[in-house]
Short mmCIF file of C-alpha atoms and ligand atoms in Angstrom, two decimals:
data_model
loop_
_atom_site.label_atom_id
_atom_site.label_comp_id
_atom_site.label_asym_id
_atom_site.label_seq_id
_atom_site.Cartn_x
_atom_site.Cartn_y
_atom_site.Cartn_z
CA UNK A 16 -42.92 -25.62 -14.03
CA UNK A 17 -42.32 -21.50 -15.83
CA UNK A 18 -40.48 -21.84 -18.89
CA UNK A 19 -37.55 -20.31 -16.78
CA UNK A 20 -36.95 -23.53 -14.80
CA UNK A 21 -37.81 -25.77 -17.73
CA UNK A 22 -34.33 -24.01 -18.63
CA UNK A 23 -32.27 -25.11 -15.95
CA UNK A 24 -30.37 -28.69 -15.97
CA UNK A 25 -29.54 -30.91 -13.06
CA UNK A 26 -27.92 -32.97 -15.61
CA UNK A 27 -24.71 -31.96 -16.51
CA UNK A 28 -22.20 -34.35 -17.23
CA UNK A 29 -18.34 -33.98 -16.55
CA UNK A 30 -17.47 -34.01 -19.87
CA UNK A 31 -19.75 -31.03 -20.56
CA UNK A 32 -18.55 -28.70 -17.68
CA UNK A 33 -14.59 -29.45 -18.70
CA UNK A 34 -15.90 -28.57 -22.26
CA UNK A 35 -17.03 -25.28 -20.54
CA UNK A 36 -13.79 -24.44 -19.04
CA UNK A 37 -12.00 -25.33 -21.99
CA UNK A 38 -14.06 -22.11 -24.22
CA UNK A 39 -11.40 -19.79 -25.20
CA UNK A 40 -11.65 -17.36 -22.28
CA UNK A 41 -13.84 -14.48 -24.23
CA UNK A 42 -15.87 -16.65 -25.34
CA UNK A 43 -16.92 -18.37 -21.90
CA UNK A 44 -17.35 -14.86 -20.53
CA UNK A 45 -19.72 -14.06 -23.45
CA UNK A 46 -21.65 -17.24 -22.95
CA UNK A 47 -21.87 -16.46 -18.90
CA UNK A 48 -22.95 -12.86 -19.15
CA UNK A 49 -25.32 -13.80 -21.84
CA UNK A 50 -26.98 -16.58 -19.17
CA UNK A 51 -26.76 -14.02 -16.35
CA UNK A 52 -28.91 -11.65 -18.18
CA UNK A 53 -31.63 -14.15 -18.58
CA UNK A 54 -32.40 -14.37 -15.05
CA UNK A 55 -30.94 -11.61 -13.31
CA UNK A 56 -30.37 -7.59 -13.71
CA UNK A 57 -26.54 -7.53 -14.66
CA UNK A 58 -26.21 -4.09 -12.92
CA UNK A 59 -27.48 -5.10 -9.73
CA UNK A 60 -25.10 -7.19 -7.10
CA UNK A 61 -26.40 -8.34 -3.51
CA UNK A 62 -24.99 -7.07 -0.45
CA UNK A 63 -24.39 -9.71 2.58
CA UNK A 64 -22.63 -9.38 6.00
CA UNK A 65 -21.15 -11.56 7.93
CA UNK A 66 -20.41 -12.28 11.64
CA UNK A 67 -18.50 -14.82 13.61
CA UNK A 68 -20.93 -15.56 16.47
CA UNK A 69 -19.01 -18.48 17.90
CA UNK A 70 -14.90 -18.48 16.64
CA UNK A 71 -12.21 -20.41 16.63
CA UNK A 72 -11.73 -24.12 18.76
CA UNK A 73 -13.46 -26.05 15.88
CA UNK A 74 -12.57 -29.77 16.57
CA UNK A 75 -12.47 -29.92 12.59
CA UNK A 76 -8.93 -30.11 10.63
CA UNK A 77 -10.12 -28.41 7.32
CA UNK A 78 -6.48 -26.96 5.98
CA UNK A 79 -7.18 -23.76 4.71
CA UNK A 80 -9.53 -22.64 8.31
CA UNK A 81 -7.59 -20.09 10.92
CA UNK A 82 -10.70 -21.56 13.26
CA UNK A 83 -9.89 -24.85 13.12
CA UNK A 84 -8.06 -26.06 17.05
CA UNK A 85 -5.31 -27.97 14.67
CA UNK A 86 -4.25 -24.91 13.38
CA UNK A 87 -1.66 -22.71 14.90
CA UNK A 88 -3.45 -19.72 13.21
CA UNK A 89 -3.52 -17.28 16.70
CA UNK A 90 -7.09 -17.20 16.16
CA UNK A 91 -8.53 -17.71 19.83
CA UNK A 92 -11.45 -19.63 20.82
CA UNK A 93 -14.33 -17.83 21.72
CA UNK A 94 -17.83 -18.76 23.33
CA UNK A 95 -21.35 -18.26 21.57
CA UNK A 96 -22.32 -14.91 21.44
CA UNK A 97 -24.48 -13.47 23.64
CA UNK A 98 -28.18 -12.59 21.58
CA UNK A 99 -27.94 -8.62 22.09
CA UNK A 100 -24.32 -8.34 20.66
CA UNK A 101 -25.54 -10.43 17.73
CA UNK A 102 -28.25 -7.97 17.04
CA UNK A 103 -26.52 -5.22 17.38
CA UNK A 104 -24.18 -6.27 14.67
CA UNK A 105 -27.41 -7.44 12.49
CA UNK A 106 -28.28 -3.64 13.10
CA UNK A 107 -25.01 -2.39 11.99
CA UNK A 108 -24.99 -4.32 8.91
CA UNK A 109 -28.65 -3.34 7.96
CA UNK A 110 -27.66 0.69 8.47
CA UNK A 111 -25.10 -0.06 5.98
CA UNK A 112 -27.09 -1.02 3.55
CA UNK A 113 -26.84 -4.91 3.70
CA UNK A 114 -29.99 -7.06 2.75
CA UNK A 115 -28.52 -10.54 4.41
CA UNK A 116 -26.98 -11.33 7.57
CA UNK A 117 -25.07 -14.20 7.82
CA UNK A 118 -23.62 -15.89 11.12
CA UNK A 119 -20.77 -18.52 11.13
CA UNK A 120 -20.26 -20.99 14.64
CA UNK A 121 -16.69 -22.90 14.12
CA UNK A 122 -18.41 -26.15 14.98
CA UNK A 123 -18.25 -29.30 13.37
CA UNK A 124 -22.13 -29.61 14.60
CA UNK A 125 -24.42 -27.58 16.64
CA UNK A 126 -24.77 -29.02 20.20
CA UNK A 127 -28.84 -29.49 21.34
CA UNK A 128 -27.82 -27.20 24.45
CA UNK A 129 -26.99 -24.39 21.53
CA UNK A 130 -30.17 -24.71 19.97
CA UNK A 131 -32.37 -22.85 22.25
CA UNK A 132 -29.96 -19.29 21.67
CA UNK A 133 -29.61 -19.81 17.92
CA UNK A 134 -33.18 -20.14 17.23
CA UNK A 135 -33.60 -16.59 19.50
CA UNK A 136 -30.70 -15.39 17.28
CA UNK A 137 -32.27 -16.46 13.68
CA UNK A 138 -35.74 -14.95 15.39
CA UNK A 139 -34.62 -11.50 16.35
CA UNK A 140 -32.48 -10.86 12.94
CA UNK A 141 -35.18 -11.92 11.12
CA UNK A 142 -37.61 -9.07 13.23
CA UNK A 143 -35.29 -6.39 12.26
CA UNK A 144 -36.37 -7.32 8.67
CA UNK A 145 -33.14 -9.12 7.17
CA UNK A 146 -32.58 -12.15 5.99
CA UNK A 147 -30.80 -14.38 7.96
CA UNK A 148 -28.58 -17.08 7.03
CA UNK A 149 -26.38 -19.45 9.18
CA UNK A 150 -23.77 -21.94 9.03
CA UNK A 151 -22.80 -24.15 12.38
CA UNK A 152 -21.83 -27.14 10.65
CA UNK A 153 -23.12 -30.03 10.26
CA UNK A 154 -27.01 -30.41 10.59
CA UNK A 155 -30.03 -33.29 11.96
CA UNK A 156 -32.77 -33.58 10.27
CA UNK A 157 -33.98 -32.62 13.96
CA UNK A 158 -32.27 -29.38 13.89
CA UNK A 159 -32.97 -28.45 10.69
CA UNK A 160 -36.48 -28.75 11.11
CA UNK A 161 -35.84 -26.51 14.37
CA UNK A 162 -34.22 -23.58 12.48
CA UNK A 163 -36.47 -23.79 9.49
CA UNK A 164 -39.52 -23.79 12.49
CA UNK A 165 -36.95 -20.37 13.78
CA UNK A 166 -37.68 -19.17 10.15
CA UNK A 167 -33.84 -19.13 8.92
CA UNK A 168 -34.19 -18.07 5.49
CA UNK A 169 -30.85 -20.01 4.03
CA UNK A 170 -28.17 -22.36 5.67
CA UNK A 171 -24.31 -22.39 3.99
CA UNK A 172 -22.57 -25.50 3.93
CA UNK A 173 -20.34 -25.76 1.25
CA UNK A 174 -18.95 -28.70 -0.93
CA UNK A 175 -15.57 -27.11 -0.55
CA UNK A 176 -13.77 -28.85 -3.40
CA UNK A 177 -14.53 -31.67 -5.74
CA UNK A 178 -14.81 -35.12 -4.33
CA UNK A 179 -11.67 -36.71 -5.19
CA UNK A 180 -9.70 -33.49 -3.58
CA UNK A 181 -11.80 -33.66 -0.61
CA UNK A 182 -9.60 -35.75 2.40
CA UNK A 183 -6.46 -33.79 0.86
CA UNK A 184 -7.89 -30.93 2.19
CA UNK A 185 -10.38 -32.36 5.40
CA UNK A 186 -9.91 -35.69 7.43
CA UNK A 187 -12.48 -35.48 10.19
CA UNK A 188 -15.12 -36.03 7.61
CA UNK A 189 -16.06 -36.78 4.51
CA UNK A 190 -18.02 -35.36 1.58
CA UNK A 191 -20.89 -37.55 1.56
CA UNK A 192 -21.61 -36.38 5.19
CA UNK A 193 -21.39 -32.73 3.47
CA UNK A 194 -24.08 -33.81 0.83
CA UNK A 195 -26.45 -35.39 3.87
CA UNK A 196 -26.71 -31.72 5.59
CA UNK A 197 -27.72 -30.41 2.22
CA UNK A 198 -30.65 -33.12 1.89
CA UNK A 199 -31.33 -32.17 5.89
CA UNK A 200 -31.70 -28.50 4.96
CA UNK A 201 -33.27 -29.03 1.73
CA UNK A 202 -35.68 -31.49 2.99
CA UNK A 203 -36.67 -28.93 6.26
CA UNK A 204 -37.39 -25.90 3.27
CA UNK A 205 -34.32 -23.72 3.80
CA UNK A 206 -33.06 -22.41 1.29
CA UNK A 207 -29.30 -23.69 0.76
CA UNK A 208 -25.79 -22.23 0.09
CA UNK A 209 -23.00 -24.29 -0.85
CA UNK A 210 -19.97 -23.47 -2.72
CA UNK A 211 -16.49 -24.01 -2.29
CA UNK A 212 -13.08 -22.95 -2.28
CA UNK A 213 -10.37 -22.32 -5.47
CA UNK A 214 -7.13 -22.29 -5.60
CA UNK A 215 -6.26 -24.88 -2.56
CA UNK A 216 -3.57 -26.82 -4.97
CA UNK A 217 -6.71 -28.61 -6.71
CA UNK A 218 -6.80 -29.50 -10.42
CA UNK A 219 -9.00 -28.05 -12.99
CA UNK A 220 -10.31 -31.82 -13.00
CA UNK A 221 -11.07 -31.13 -9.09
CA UNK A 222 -12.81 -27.55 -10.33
CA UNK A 223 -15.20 -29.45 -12.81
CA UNK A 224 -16.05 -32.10 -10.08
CA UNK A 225 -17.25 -29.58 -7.32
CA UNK A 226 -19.14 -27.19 -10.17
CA UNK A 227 -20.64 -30.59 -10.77
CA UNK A 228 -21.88 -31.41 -7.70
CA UNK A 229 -24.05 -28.56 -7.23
CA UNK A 230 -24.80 -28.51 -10.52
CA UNK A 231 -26.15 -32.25 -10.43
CA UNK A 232 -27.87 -32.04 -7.25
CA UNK A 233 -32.04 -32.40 -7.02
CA UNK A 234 -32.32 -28.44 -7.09
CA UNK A 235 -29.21 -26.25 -7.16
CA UNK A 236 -28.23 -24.18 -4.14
CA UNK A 237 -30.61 -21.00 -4.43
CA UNK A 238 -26.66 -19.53 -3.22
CA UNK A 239 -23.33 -20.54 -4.38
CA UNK A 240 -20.39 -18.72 -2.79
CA UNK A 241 -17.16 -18.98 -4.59
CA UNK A 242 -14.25 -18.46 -2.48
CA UNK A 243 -10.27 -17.86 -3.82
CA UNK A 244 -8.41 -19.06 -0.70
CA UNK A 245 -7.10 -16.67 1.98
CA UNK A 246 -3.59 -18.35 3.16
CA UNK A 247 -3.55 -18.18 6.59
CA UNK A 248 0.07 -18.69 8.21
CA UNK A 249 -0.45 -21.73 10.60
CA UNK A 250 -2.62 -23.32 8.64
CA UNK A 251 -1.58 -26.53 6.28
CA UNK A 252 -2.46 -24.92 2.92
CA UNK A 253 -1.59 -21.42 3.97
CA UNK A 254 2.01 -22.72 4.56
CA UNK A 255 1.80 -24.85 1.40
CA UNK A 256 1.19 -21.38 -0.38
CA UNK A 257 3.79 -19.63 1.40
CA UNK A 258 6.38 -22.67 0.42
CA UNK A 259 5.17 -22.33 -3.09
CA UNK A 260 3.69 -19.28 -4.53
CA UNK A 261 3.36 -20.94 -7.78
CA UNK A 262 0.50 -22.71 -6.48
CA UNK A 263 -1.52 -19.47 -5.93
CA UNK A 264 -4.68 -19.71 -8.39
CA UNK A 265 -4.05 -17.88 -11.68
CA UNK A 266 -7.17 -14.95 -11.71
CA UNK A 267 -8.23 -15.85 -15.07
CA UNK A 268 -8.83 -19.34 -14.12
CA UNK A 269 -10.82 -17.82 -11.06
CA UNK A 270 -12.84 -16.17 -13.26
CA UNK A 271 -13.34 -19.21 -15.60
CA UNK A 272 -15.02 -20.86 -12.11
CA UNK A 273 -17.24 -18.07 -11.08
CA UNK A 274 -18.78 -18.46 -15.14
CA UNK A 275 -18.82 -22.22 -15.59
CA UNK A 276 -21.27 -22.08 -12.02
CA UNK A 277 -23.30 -19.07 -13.82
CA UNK A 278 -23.46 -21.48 -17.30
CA UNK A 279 -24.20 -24.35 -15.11
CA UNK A 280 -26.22 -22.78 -12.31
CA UNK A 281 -28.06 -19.61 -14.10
CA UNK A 282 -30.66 -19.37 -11.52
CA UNK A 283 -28.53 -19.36 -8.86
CA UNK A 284 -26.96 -16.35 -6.89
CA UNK A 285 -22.98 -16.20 -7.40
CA UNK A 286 -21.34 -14.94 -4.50
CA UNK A 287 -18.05 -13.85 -4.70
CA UNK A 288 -17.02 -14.67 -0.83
CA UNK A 289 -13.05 -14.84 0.32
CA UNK A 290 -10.46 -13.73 -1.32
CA UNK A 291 -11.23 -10.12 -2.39
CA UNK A 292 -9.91 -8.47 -0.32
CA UNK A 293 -6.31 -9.31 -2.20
CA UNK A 294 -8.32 -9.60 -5.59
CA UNK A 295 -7.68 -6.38 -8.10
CA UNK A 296 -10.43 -4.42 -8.88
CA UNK A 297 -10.19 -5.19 -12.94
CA UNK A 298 -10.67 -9.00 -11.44
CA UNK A 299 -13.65 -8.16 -9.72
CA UNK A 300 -14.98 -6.85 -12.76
CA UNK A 301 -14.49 -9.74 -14.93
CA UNK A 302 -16.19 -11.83 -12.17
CA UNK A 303 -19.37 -9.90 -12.36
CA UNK A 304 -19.07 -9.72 -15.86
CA UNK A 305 -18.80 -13.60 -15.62
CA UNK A 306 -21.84 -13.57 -13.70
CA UNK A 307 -21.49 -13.22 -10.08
CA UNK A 308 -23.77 -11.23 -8.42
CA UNK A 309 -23.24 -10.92 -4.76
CA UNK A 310 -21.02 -9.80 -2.29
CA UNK A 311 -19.86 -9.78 1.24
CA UNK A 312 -19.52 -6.55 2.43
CA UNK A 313 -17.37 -4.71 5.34
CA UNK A 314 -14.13 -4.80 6.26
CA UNK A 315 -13.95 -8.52 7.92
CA UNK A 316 -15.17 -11.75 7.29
CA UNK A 317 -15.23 -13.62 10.02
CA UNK A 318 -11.78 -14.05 10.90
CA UNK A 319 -10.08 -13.04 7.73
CA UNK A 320 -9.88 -8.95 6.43
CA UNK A 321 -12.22 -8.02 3.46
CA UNK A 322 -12.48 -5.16 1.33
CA UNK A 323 -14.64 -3.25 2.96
CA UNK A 324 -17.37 -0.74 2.64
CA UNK A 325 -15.61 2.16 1.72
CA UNK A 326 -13.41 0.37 -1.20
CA UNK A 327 -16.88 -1.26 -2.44
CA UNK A 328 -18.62 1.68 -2.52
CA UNK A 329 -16.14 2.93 -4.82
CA UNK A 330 -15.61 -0.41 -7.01
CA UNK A 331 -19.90 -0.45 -7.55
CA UNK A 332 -19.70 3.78 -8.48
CA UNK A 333 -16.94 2.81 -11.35
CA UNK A 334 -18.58 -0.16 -12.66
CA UNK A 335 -21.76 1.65 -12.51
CA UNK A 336 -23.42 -1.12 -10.27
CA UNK A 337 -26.07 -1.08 -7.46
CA UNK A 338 -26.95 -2.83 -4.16
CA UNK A 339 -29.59 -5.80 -4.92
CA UNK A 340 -33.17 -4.74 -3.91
CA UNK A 341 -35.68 -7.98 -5.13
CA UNK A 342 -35.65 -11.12 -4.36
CA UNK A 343 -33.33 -13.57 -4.85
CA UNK A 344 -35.14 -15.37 -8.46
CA UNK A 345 -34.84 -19.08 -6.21
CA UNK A 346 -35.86 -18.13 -3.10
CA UNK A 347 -39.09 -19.72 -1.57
CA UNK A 348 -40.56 -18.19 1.10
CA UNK A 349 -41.84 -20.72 3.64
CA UNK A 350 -40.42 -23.83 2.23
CA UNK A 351 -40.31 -25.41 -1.68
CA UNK A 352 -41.56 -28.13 -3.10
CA UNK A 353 -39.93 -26.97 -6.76
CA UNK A 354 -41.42 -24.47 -9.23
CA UNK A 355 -40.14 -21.86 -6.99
CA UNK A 356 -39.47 -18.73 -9.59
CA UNK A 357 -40.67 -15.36 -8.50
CA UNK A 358 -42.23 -12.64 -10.10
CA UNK A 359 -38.81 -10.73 -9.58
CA UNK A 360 -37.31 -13.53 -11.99
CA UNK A 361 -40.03 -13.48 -14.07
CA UNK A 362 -39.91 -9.64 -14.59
CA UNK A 363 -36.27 -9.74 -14.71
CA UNK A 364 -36.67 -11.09 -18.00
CA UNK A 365 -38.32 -7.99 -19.45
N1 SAM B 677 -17.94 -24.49 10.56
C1 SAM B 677 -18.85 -24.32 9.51
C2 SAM B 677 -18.55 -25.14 8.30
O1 SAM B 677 -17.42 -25.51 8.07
O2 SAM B 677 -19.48 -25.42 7.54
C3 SAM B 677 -19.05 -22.90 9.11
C4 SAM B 677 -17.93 -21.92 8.96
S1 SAM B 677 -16.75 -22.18 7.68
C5 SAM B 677 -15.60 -20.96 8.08
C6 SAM B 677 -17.54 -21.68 6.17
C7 SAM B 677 -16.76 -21.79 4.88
O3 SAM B 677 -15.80 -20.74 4.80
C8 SAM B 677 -15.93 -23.03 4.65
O4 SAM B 677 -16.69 -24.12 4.22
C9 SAM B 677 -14.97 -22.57 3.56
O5 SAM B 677 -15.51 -22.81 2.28
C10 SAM B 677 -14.87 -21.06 3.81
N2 SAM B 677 -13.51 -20.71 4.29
C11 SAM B 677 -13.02 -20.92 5.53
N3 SAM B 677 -11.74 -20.49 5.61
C12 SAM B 677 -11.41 -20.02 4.39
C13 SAM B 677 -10.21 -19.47 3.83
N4 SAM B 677 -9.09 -19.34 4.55
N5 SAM B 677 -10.22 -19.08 2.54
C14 SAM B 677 -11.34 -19.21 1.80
N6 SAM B 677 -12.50 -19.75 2.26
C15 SAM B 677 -12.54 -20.15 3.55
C1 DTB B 678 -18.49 -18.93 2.48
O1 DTB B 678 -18.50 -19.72 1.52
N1 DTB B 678 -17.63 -17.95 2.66
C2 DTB B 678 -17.87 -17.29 3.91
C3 DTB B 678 -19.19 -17.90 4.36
N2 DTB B 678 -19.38 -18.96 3.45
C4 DTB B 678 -19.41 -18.29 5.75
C5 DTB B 678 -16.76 -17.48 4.89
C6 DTB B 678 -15.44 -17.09 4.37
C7 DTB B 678 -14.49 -17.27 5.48
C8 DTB B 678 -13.16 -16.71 5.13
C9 DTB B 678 -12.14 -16.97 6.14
C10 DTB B 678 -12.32 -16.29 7.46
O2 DTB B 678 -12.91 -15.20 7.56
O3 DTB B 678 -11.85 -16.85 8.43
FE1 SF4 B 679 -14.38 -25.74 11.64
FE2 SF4 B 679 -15.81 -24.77 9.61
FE3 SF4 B 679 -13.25 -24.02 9.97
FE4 SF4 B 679 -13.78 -26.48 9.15
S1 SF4 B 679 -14.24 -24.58 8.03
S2 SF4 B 679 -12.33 -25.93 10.78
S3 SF4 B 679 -15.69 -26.92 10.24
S4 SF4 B 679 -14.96 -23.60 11.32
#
């Protein structure tokens, strides 16, 4: 083990990570961006794309998803893409400058007739030199093995919420079957992403228990996207929102998540995912000031609008930052057994 991972705890209690929250709000920033500099270059913020190869139809009922067939969202259902279209997209995203592509399937769990096209999918992206990351669901130990065997480089499935929030927000399953995918990927050597969602009507209780999840598991997700919710009319907690505005997440208390999962998770990449798009660019700021340090880039997510290339481009020249280039410090190439730091880390260090 380096002396960087001695560094990292999988032990955090509850009462510590409310105790986190509770720092008067400079302070918690100070302590973030302090913890961000230890293992990552502050000025430096990874670019990611992402593409709906499979929308809509999802037999799931998650409440805030415009994919989900329970919603009355206008999203339509769409088949699998076909492999070419996929790449071209993986092309598109690479001339603009993204290091990551990531494809979403709105299933609740990838059928074994899909298998034989996704693995093409993750094997092609992956020969146009990006990295490739998926998320279809839930995952087999079976399957996992067979995209890890494709080479997929990471696999998002996020915790969402905390557990005692979680059926408010999802019936048609639970969130230990969310935590069994994340052994399945772990144990096949992907890397993982998991984050979750703020501002669905949970609690700051329900925001320590889902930074504590991640933050307690084995390893911690080498990615941890955190999402502000998009309201989507037609969806349960996008007409929640609409009925009462109050219950749209204060930005400051945003920002207070995206640097409790930095304090809690410093090795980890911070991706600020949904919600952008609608987020002020003084926000943005504080939340990579807090410690997150990647981005989804162009103008759509994969149903939902985001900010886009042009409007990025122009947030990174004001706040003087640049496109990732290294490593990610958690990656493992090939699978992990632990004491996965690179050299990038290492050096990031000074
Ligand atoms: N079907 C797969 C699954 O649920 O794992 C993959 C796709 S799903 C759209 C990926 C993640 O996007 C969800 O877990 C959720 O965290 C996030 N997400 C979906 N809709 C969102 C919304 N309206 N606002 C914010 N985040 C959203
Ligand atoms: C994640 O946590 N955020 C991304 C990614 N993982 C797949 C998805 C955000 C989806 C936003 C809603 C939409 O585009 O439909
Ligand atoms: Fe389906 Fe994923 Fe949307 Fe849930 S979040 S309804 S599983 S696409």
């Amino acid at each position: 083990m380096t002396g960087l991972e001695a560094s990292i705890r999988t032990d955090w209690t509850r009462e510590e990570i409310a105790a986190l929250f509770d720092l008067p709000f400079t302070e918690l920033l100070f302590r973030a961006a302090s913890v961000h500099r230890q293992h990552h270059r502050a000025d430096e913020v990874q670019l990611c794309t992402l593409l709906s190869i499979k929308t809509g139809g999802c037999p799931e009922d998650c409440g805030y998803c415009s994919q989900s067939a329970s919603a009355d969202s206008g999203v339509e259902a769409t088949k699998l893409m076909d492999v070419r279209a996929v790449l071209q997209g993986a092309a598109q995203a690479k001339d603009a400058g993204s290091q990551r592509f990531c494809m979403g399937a709105a299933w609740r769990n990838p059928k074994e007739r899909d298998m034989p096209k996704i693995v093409e999918i993750v094997k092609g992206v992956r020969a146009m030199g990006m990295e490739t990351c998926m998320t279809l669901g839930m995952l087999t130990p079976d399957q996992a093995a067979q995209l890890a065997e494709a080479g997929l480089d990471y696999y998002n499935h996020n915790v969402d919420t905390g557990p005692e929030y979680y059926d408010r927000v999802i019936t048609t399953r639970n969130y230990q079957d969310r935590l069994d995918t994340l052994e399945n990927v772990r144990n096949a050597g992907i890397n993982v992403c998991s984050g979750g969602i703020v501002g669905m009507g949970e609690t700051r209780a329900d925001r320590v228990g889902f930074v504590h999840t991640l933050a307690t598991l084995e390893r911690h997700p080498e990615s941890v996207p955190v999402n502000a919710l998009v309201p989507v009319k037609g969806t349960p907690l996008g007409d929640m929102l609409a009925d009462t505005p109050l219950a749209k997440i204060d930005d400051i208390e945003f920002v207070r998540t995206v640097a409790v999962a930095r304090i809690c998770m410093p090795m980890s990449m911070v991706r600020l995912s949904a919600g952008r798009e609608s987020m002020s660019n003084a926000t943005q700021a504080l939340c990579f000031m807090a410690g997150a340090n990647s981005i989804f880039t162009g103008d759509k997510l994969l149903t939902a609008p985001n900010a886009g290339d042009d409007s990025d481009a122009a947030l990174f020249a004001r706040l003087g930052l640049k496109p990732m280039e290294g490593e990610e410090p958690m990656r493992a190439v090939g699978g992990c057994s632990g004491g996965c730091a690179t050299k990038e880390a290492q050096a990031a260090l000074g």
